[in-house]
């Protein structure tokens, strides 16, 4: 096989994807060149670099965080997905901010990454679910449903009472998962 980093930027998706295992085998030595490539002006190169970084066991959470602010939604989505594989508390503020990303896929992947982060994300998700942009609230509530943390009960109860079928759905599902499966009737 040719140089895996060259294959990664070949412009051929099949060749690029086939290069990922070889890049991962390079270990920590691949991180620096991938980080340089991830800052390229070429969108395809940036995306593949972030994709390869996400696959590496040597990447740090902090390496992926800046790409949540990339100008391209595909790169932002790759970074959010990568943070699902490399969760770290240092990504919490950036992931919560990314719940409001203009790209729905990226926002949803950020919610998934917050779920992977686990208990440290609960308070921030509760705050995001309380009020504001309905899209952010829905994603936060969905993540809280997955996390099954009793601290979310008050915000779930509040969301059931609102005039949003989607918020009510996730609130009810979250309460059900917490073992509070009862019928809630709005007086």
GROMACS .gro file of C-alpha atoms in nm:
model
  187
    1UNK     CA    1   0.000   0.000   0.000
    2UNK     CA    2   0.115   0.352  -0.071
    3UNK     CA    3   0.165   0.607   0.206
    4UNK     CA    4  -0.166   0.597   0.398
    5UNK     CA    5  -0.171   0.975   0.439
    6UNK     CA    6  -0.141   1.014   0.062
    7UNK     CA    7  -0.420   0.759   0.016
    8UNK     CA    8  -0.633   0.955   0.262
    9UNK     CA    9  -0.619   1.260   0.036
   10UNK     CA   10  -0.640   1.072  -0.295
   11UNK     CA   11  -0.987   1.204  -0.375
   12UNK     CA   12  -1.113   0.846  -0.392
   13UNK     CA   13  -1.339   0.770  -0.094
   14UNK     CA   14  -1.279   0.397  -0.114
   15UNK     CA   15  -0.901   0.438  -0.107
   16UNK     CA   16  -0.925   0.694   0.171
   17UNK     CA   17  -1.144   0.472   0.388
   18UNK     CA   18  -0.909   0.177   0.325
   19UNK     CA   19  -0.619   0.388   0.451
   20UNK     CA   20  -0.776   0.450   0.792
   21UNK     CA   21  -0.663   0.118   0.954
   22UNK     CA   22  -0.305   0.178   0.838
   23UNK     CA   23  -0.315   0.531   0.978
   24UNK     CA   24  -0.447   0.399   1.309
   25UNK     CA   25  -0.158   0.147   1.316
   26UNK     CA   26   0.084   0.440   1.280
   27UNK     CA   27  -0.018   0.532   1.635
   28UNK     CA   28   0.076   0.864   1.786
   29UNK     CA   29   0.305   0.939   1.490
   30UNK     CA   30  -0.002   1.000   1.274
   31UNK     CA   31  -0.159   1.265   1.496
   32UNK     CA   32   0.062   1.560   1.402
   33UNK     CA   33   0.031   1.514   1.023
   34UNK     CA   34  -0.343   1.454   1.059
   35UNK     CA   35  -0.382   1.773   1.264
   36UNK     CA   36  -0.196   1.966   0.995
   37UNK     CA   37  -0.416   1.812   0.727
   38UNK     CA   38  -0.727   1.891   0.933
   39UNK     CA   39  -0.641   2.260   0.902
   40UNK     CA   40  -0.610   2.240   0.524
   41UNK     CA   41  -0.803   2.475   0.299
   42UNK     CA   42  -0.933   2.170   0.112
   43UNK     CA   43  -1.266   2.054   0.254
   44UNK     CA   44  -1.222   1.690   0.152
   45UNK     CA   45  -0.879   1.675   0.318
   46UNK     CA   46  -1.014   1.834   0.638
   47UNK     CA   47  -1.303   1.587   0.656
   48UNK     CA   48  -1.084   1.281   0.601
   49UNK     CA   49  -0.827   1.407   0.852
   50UNK     CA   50  -1.094   1.455   1.120
   51UNK     CA   51  -1.239   1.113   1.029
   52UNK     CA   52  -0.895   0.953   1.075
   53UNK     CA   53  -0.831   1.142   1.398
   54UNK     CA   54  -1.161   1.013   1.534
   55UNK     CA   55  -1.054   0.655   1.458
   56UNK     CA   56  -0.719   0.689   1.635
   57UNK     CA   57  -0.669   0.570   1.991
   58UNK     CA   58  -0.404   0.838   2.033
   59UNK     CA   59  -0.616   1.144   1.964
   60UNK     CA   60  -0.711   1.358   2.262
   61UNK     CA   61  -1.055   1.502   2.311
   62UNK     CA   62  -0.899   1.848   2.297
   63UNK     CA   63  -0.766   1.772   1.947
   64UNK     CA   64  -1.119   1.731   1.812
   65UNK     CA   65  -1.297   2.018   1.989
   66UNK     CA   66  -1.184   2.299   1.752
   67UNK     CA   67  -1.337   2.120   1.455
   68UNK     CA   68  -1.685   2.164   1.603
   69UNK     CA   69  -1.646   2.524   1.483
   70UNK     CA   70  -1.529   2.440   1.129
   71UNK     CA   71  -1.697   2.638   0.850
   72UNK     CA   72  -1.824   2.315   0.692
   73UNK     CA   73  -2.109   2.114   0.850
   74UNK     CA   74  -1.961   1.784   0.733
   75UNK     CA   75  -1.637   1.849   0.919
   76UNK     CA   76  -1.832   1.963   1.227
   77UNK     CA   77  -2.037   1.640   1.209
   78UNK     CA   78  -1.720   1.430   1.182
   79UNK     CA   79  -1.580   1.608   1.489
   80UNK     CA   80  -1.900   1.552   1.688
   81UNK     CA   81  -1.899   1.186   1.593
   82UNK     CA   82  -1.532   1.165   1.689
   83UNK     CA   83  -1.612   1.311   2.030
   84UNK     CA   84  -1.859   1.026   2.080
   85UNK     CA   85  -1.563   0.791   2.050
   86UNK     CA   86  -1.334   1.011   2.262
   87UNK     CA   87  -1.560   1.167   2.527
   88UNK     CA   88  -1.398   1.405   2.769
   89UNK     CA   89  -1.531   1.664   3.010
   90UNK     CA   90  -1.326   1.935   2.837
   91UNK     CA   91  -1.561   1.898   2.537
   92UNK     CA   92  -1.874   1.968   2.742
   93UNK     CA   93  -1.912   2.344   2.674
   94UNK     CA   94  -1.840   2.307   2.301
   95UNK     CA   95  -2.080   2.012   2.265
   96UNK     CA   96  -2.360   2.197   2.446
   97UNK     CA   97  -2.303   2.494   2.215
   98UNK     CA   98  -2.311   2.257   1.916
   99UNK     CA   99  -2.664   2.145   2.011
  100UNK     CA  100  -2.762   2.470   1.838
  101UNK     CA  101  -2.564   2.398   1.520
  102UNK     CA  102  -2.741   2.502   1.200
  103UNK     CA  103  -2.683   2.150   1.065
  104UNK     CA  104  -2.932   1.907   1.226
  105UNK     CA  105  -2.699   1.609   1.180
  106UNK     CA  106  -2.415   1.785   1.362
  107UNK     CA  107  -2.648   1.895   1.642
  108UNK     CA  108  -2.780   1.541   1.683
  109UNK     CA  109  -2.430   1.395   1.687
  110UNK     CA  110  -2.334   1.649   1.955
  111UNK     CA  111  -2.628   1.524   2.165
  112UNK     CA  112  -2.503   1.167   2.115
  113UNK     CA  113  -2.154   1.272   2.226
  114UNK     CA  114  -2.302   1.431   2.539
  115UNK     CA  115  -2.474   1.100   2.616
  116UNK     CA  116  -2.137   0.924   2.582
  117UNK     CA  117  -1.988   1.181   2.819
  118UNK     CA  118  -2.243   1.060   3.074
  119UNK     CA  119  -2.317   1.201   3.419
  120UNK     CA  120  -2.089   1.508   3.386
  121UNK     CA  121  -2.319   1.632   3.106
  122UNK     CA  122  -2.645   1.608   3.303
  123UNK     CA  123  -2.650   1.955   3.464
  124UNK     CA  124  -2.564   2.128   3.135
  125UNK     CA  125  -2.831   1.928   2.953
  126UNK     CA  126  -3.091   2.013   3.216
  127UNK     CA  127  -3.008   2.381   3.171
  128UNK     CA  128  -3.034   2.347   2.791
  129UNK     CA  129  -3.371   2.169   2.821
  130UNK     CA  130  -3.526   2.436   3.045
  131UNK     CA  131  -3.592   2.712   2.794
  132UNK     CA  132  -3.479   2.870   2.470
  133UNK     CA  133  -3.452   2.730   2.119
  134UNK     CA  134  -3.693   2.436   2.084
  135UNK     CA  135  -3.445   2.237   1.872
  136UNK     CA  136  -3.182   2.259   2.145
  137UNK     CA  137  -3.436   2.173   2.414
  138UNK     CA  138  -3.552   1.865   2.224
  139UNK     CA  139  -3.197   1.738   2.174
  140UNK     CA  140  -3.110   1.803   2.538
  141UNK     CA  141  -3.424   1.622   2.655
  142UNK     CA  142  -3.348   1.328   2.424
  143UNK     CA  143  -2.996   1.306   2.570
  144UNK     CA  144  -3.134   1.325   2.925
  145UNK     CA  145  -3.372   1.041   2.837
  146UNK     CA  146  -3.074   0.827   2.739
  147UNK     CA  147  -2.880   0.918   3.053
  148UNK     CA  148  -3.162   0.817   3.292
  149UNK     CA  149  -3.060   1.056   3.570
  150UNK     CA  150  -3.315   1.143   3.839
  151UNK     CA  151  -3.191   1.505   3.848
  152UNK     CA  152  -3.375   1.553   3.516
  153UNK     CA  153  -3.721   1.472   3.657
  154UNK     CA  154  -3.824   1.836   3.726
  155UNK     CA  155  -3.736   1.954   3.375
  156UNK     CA  156  -3.908   1.650   3.224
  157UNK     CA  157  -4.223   1.724   3.426
  158UNK     CA  158  -4.211   2.086   3.306
  159UNK     CA  159  -4.175   1.977   2.942
  160UNK     CA  160  -4.476   1.747   2.963
  161UNK     CA  161  -4.689   2.051   3.044
  162UNK     CA  162  -4.579   2.248   2.739
  163UNK     CA  163  -4.756   2.272   2.404
  164UNK     CA  164  -4.495   2.073   2.218
  165UNK     CA  165  -4.568   1.717   2.117
  166UNK     CA  166  -4.198   1.642   2.068
  167UNK     CA  167  -4.092   1.780   2.407
  168UNK     CA  168  -4.379   1.590   2.570
  169UNK     CA  169  -4.277   1.271   2.391
  170UNK     CA  170  -3.916   1.284   2.511
  171UNK     CA  171  -4.019   1.392   2.861
  172UNK     CA  172  -4.264   1.101   2.888
  173UNK     CA  173  -4.009   0.857   2.749
  174UNK     CA  174  -3.748   0.986   2.995
  175UNK     CA  175  -3.982   0.949   3.289
  176UNK     CA  176  -4.076   0.599   3.173
  177UNK     CA  177  -3.709   0.501   3.158
  178UNK     CA  178  -3.666   0.629   3.511
  179UNK     CA  179  -3.944   0.396   3.623
  180UNK     CA  180  -4.196   0.673   3.662
  181UNK     CA  181  -4.430   0.529   3.401
  182UNK     CA  182  -4.760   0.684   3.488
  183UNK     CA  183  -5.014   0.888   3.304
  184UNK     CA  184  -4.962   1.261   3.332
  185UNK     CA  185  -5.274   1.468   3.283
  186UNK     CA  186  -5.256   1.839   3.237
  187UNK     CA  187  -5.534   1.993   3.454
   0.00000   0.00000   0.00000
